[in-house]
PDB file of C-alpha atoms in Angstrom:
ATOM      1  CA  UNK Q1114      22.647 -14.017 -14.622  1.00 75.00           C
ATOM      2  CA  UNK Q1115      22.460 -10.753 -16.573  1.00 80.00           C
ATOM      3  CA  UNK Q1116      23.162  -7.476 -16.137  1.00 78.00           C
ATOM      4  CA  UNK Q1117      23.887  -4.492 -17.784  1.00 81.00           C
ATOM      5  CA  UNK Q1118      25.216  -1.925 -15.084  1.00 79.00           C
ATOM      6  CA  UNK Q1119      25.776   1.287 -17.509  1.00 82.00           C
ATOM      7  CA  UNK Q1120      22.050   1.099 -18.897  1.00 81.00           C
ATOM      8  CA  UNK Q1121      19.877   4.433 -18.077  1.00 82.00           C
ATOM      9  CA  UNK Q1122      17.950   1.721 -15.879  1.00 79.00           C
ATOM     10  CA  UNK Q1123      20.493  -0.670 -14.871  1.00 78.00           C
ATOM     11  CA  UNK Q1124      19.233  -4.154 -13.897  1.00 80.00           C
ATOM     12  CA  UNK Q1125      20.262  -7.314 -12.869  1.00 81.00           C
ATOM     13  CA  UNK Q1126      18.160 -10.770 -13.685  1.00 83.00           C
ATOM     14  CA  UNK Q1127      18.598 -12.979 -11.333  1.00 82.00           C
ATOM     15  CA  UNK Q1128      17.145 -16.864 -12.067  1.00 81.00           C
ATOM     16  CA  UNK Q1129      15.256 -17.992  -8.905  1.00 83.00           C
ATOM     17  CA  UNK Q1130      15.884 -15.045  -6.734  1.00 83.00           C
ATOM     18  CA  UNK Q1131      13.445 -16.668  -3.973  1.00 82.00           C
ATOM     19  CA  UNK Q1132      15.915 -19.644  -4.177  1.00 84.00           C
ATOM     20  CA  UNK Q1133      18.097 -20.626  -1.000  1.00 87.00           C
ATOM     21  CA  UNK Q1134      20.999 -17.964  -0.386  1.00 82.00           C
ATOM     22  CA  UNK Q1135      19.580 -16.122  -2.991  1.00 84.00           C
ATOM     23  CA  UNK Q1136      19.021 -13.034  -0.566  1.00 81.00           C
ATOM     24  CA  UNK Q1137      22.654 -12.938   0.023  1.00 83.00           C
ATOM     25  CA  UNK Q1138      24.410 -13.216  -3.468  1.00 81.00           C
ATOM     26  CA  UNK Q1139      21.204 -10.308  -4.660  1.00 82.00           C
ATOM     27  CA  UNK Q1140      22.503  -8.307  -1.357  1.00 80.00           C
ATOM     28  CA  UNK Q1141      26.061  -8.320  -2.196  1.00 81.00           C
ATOM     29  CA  UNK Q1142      25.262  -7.712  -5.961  1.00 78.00           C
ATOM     30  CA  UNK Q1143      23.301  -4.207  -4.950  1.00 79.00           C
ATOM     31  CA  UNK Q1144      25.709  -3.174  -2.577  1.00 77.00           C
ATOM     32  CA  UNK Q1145      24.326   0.042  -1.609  1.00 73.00           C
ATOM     33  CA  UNK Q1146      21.960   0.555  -4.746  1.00 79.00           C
ATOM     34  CA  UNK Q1147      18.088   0.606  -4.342  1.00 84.00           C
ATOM     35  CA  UNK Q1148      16.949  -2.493  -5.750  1.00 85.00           C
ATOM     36  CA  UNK Q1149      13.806  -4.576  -6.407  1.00 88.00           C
ATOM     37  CA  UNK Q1150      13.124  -7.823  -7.195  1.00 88.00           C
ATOM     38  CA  UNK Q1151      10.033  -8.606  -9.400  1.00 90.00           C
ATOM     39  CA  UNK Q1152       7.848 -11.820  -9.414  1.00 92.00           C
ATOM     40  CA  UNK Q1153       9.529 -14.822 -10.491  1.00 90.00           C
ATOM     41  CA  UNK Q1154       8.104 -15.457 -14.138  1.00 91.00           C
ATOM     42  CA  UNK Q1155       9.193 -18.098 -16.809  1.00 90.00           C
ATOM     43  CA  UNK Q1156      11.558 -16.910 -19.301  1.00 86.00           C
ATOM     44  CA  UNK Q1157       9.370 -15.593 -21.985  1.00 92.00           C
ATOM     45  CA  UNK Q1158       7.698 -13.607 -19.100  1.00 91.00           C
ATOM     46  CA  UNK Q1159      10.854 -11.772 -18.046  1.00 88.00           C
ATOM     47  CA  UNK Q1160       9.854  -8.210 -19.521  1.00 90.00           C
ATOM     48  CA  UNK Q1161       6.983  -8.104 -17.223  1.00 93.00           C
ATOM     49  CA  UNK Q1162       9.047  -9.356 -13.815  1.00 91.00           C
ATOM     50  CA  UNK Q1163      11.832  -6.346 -14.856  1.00 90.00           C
ATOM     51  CA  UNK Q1164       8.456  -3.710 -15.655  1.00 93.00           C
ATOM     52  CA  UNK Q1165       7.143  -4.500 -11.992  1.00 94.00           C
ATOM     53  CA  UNK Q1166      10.921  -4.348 -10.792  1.00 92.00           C
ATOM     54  CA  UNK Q1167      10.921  -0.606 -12.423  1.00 92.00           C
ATOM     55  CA  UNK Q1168       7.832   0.293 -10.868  1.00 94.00           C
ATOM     56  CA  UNK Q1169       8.653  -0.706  -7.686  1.00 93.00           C
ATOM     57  CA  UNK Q1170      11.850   1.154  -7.791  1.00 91.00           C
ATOM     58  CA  UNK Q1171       9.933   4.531  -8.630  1.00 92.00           C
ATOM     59  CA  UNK Q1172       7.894   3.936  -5.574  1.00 92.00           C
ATOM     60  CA  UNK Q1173      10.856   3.875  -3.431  1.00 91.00           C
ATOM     61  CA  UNK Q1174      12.032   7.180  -5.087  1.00 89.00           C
ATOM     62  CA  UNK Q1175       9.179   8.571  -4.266  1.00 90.00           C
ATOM     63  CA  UNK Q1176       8.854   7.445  -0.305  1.00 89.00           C
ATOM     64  CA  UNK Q1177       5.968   4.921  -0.926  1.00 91.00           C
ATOM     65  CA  UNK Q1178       7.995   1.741  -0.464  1.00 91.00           C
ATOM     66  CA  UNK Q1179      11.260   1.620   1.849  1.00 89.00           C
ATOM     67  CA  UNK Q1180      14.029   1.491  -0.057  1.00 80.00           C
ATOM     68  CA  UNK Q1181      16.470   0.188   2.839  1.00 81.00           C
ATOM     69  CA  UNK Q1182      16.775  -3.177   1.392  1.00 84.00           C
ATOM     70  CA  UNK Q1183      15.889  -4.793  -1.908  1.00 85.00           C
ATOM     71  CA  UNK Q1184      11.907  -4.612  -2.532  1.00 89.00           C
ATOM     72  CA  UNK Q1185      10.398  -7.369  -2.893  1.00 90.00           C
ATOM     73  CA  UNK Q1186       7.420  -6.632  -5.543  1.00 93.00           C
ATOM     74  CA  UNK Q1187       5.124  -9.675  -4.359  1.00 94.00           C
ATOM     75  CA  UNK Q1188       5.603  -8.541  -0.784  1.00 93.00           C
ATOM     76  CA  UNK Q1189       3.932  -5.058  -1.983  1.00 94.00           C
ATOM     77  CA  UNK Q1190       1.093  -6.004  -3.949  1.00 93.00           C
ATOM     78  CA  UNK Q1191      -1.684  -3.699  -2.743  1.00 92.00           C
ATOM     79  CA  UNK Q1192       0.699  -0.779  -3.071  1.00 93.00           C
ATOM     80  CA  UNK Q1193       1.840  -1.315  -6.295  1.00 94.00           C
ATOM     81  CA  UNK Q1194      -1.845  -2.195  -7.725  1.00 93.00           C
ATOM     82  CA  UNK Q1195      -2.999   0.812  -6.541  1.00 91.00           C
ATOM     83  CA  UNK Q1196      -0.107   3.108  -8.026  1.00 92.00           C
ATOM     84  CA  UNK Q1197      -0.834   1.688 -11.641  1.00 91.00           C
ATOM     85  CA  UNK Q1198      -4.787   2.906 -10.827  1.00 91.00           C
ATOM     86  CA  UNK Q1199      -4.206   5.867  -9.446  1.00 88.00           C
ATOM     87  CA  UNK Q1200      -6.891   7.575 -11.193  1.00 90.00           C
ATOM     88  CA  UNK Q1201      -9.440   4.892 -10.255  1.00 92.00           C
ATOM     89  CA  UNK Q1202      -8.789   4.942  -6.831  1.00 92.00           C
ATOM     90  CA  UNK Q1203      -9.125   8.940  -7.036  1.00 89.00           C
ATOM     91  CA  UNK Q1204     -13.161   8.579  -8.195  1.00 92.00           C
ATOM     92  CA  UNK Q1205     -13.821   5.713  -6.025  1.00 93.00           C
ATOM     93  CA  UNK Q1206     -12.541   7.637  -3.596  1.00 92.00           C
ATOM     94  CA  UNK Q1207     -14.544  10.835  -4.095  1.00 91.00           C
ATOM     95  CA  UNK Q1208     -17.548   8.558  -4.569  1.00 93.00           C
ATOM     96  CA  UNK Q1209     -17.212   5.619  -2.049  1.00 94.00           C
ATOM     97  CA  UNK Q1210     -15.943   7.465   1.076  1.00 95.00           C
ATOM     98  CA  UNK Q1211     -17.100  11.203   0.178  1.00 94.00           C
ATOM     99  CA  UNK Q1212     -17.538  11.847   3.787  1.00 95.00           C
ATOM    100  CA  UNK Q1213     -14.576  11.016   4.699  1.00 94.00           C
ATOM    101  CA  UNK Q1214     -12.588  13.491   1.616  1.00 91.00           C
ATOM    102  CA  UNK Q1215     -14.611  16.361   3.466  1.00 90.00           C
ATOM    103  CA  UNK Q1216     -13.281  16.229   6.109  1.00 93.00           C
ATOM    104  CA  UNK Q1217     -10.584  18.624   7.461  1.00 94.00           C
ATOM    105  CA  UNK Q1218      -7.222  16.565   6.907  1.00 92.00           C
ATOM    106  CA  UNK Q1219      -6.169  16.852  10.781  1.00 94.00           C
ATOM    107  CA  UNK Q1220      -9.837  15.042  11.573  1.00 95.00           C
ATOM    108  CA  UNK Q1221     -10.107  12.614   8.517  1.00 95.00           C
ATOM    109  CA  UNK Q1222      -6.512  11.466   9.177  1.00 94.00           C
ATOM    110  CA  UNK Q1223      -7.493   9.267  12.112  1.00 96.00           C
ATOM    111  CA  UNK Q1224     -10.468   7.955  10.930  1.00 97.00           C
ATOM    112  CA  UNK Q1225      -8.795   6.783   7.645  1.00 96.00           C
ATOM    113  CA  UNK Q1226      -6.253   5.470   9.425  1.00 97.00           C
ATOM    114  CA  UNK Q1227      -8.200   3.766  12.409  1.00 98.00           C
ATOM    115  CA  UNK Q1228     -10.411   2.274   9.686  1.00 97.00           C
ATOM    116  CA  UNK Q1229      -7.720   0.684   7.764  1.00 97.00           C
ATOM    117  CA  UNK Q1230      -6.179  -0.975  11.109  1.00 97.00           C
ATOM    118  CA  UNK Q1231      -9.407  -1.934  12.130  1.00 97.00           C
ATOM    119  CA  UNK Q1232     -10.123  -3.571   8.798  1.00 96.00           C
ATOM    120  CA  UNK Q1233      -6.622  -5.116   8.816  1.00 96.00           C
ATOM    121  CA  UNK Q1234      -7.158  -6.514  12.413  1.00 97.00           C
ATOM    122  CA  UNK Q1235     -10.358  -8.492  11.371  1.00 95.00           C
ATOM    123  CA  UNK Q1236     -12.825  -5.415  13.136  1.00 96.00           C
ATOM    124  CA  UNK Q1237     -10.574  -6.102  16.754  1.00 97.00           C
ATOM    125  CA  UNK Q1238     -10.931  -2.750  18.478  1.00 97.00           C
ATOM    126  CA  UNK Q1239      -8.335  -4.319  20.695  1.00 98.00           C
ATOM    127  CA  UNK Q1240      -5.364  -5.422  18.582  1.00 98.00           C
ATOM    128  CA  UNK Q1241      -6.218  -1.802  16.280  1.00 98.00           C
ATOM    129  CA  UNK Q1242      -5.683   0.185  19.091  1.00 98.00           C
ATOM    130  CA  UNK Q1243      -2.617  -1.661  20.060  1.00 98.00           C
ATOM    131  CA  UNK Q1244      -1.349  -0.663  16.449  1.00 98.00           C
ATOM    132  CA  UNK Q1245      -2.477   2.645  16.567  1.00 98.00           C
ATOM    133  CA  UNK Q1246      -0.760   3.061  20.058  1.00 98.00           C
ATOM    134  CA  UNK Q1247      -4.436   4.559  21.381  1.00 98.00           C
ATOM    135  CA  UNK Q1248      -6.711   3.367  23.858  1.00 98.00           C
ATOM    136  CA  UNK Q1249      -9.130   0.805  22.709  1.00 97.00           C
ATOM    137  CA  UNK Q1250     -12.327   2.996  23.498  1.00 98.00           C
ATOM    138  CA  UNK Q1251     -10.799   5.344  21.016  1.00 98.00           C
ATOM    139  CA  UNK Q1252     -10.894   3.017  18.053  1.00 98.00           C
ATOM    140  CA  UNK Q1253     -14.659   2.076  19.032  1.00 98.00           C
ATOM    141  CA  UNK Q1254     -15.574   5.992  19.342  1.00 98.00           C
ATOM    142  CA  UNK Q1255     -13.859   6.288  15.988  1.00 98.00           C
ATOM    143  CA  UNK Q1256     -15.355   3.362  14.639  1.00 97.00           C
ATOM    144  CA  UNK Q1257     -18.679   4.503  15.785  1.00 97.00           C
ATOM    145  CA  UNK Q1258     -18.493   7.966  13.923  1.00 97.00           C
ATOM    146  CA  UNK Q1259     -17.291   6.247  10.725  1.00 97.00           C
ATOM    147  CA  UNK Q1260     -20.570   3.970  10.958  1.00 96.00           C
ATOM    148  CA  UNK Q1261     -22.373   7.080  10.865  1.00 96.00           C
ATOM    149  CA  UNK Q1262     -20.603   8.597   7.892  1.00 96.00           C
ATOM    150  CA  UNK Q1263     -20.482   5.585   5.924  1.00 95.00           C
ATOM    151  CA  UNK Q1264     -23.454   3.667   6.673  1.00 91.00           C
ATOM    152  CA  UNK Q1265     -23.408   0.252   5.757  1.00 91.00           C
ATOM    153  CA  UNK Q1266     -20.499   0.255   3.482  1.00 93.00           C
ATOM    154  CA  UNK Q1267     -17.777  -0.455   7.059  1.00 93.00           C
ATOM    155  CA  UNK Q1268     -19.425  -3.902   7.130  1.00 93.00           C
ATOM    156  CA  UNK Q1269     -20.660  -4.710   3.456  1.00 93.00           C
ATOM    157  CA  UNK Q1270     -18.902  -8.082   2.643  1.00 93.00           C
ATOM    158  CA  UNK Q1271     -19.229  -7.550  -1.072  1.00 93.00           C
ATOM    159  CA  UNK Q1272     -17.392  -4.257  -0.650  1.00 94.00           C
ATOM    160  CA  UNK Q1273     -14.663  -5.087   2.246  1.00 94.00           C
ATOM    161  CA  UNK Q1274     -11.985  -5.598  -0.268  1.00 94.00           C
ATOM    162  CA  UNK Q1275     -12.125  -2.172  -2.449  1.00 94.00           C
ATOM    163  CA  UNK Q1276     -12.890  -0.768   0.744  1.00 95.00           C
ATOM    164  CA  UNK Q1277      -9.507  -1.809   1.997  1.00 95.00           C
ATOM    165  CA  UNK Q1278      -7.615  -1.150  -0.761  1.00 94.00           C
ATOM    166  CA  UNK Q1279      -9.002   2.487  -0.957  1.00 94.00           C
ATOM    167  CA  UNK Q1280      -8.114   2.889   2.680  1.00 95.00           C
ATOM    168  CA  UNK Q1281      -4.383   1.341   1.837  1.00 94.00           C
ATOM    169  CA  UNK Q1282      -3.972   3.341  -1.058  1.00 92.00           C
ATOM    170  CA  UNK Q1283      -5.088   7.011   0.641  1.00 93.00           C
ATOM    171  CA  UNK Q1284      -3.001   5.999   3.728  1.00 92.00           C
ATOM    172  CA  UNK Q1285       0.382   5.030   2.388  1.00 89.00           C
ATOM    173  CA  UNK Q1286       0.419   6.516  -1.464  1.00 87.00           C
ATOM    174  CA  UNK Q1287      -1.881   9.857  -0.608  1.00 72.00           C
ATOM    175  CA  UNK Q1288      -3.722  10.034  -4.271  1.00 46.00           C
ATOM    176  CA  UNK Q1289      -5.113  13.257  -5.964  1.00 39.00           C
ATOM    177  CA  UNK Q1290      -8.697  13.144  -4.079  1.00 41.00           C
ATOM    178  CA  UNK Q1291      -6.537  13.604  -0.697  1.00 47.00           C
ATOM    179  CA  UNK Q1292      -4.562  16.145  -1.771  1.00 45.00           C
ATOM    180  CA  UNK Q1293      -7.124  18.214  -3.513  1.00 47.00           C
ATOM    181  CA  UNK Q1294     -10.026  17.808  -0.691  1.00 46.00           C
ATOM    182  CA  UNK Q1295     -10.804  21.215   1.100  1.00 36.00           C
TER     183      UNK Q1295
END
């Protein structure tokens, strides 16, 4: 192991921290620090497990990732890819779901949010609304409207996976084209 514990970003590098009992010793290490653990990586590749590790860690700062326990960077990978393209994901945004930016926040809110369960629960009205803690009707109803805002795009295979990671990143890391829409 190394560590440096007095660096202006101390760290700790850990070999095989997915290992057996590896939780355990990283726990007791931490103590009551915020931690995260980047991807495993050969040696030569350590620089970029301990730059993840760093960005991870300013998420947690920030309220984006829980900071409760030690992050786990592969365990947060649509988060963190969407931080580092924050300004991306701000014109695709604008441009992909411009219906949807506006919107009053207190009525785009749901639909973003039913969407994104929806999308995450394979297009089951059923196990979304169980998430959502809403009747089932209301996910279809919301569903519904969305179809007419957004046309095709809710069921366009070749577009289901920037679609959700859109939806992911305006839910739980609130970019620019949230916070600036009327």
């Amino acid at each position: 192991m190394l560590a440096d514990w007095h660096a202006p970003a101390p760290y700790l590098i850990v070999p095989d921290p997915d290992g057996p009992g590896q939780d355990r010793l990283i726990s007791t290490l931490v103590r009551d620090c915020q931690a995260a653990i980047g991807p495993t990586v050969p040696p030569t590749k350590g620089a970029l497990s301990l730059r993840w590790a760093r960005h991870a860690l300013d998420l947690v700062e920030r309220g984006v990732l829980p900071g409760k326990e030690a992050v786990r960077c592969l365990d947060h990978l649509p988060t963190l890819i969407a931080d580092r393209s924050a300004e991306l994901i701000d014109v695709a945004l604008r441009h992909r779901l411009a219906p949807l930016v506006d919107l009053p926040r207190h009525k785009r809110d749901p639909l973003v949010k039913t969407l994104l369960t929806y999308m995450e629960n394979r297009d089951n009205a059923v196990a979304a609304a169980d998430r959502l803690l809403v009747h089932e009707q209301t996910v279809r109803y919301r569903i519904r409207r969305l179809e007419q805002m957004l046309g095709g795009l809710v069921y366009d295979a070749d577009r289901r996976i920037e679609l959700l990671l859109l939806l992911h990143a305006w839910v739980h890391i609130r970019p620019a084209a949230e916070t600036a829409a009327p």
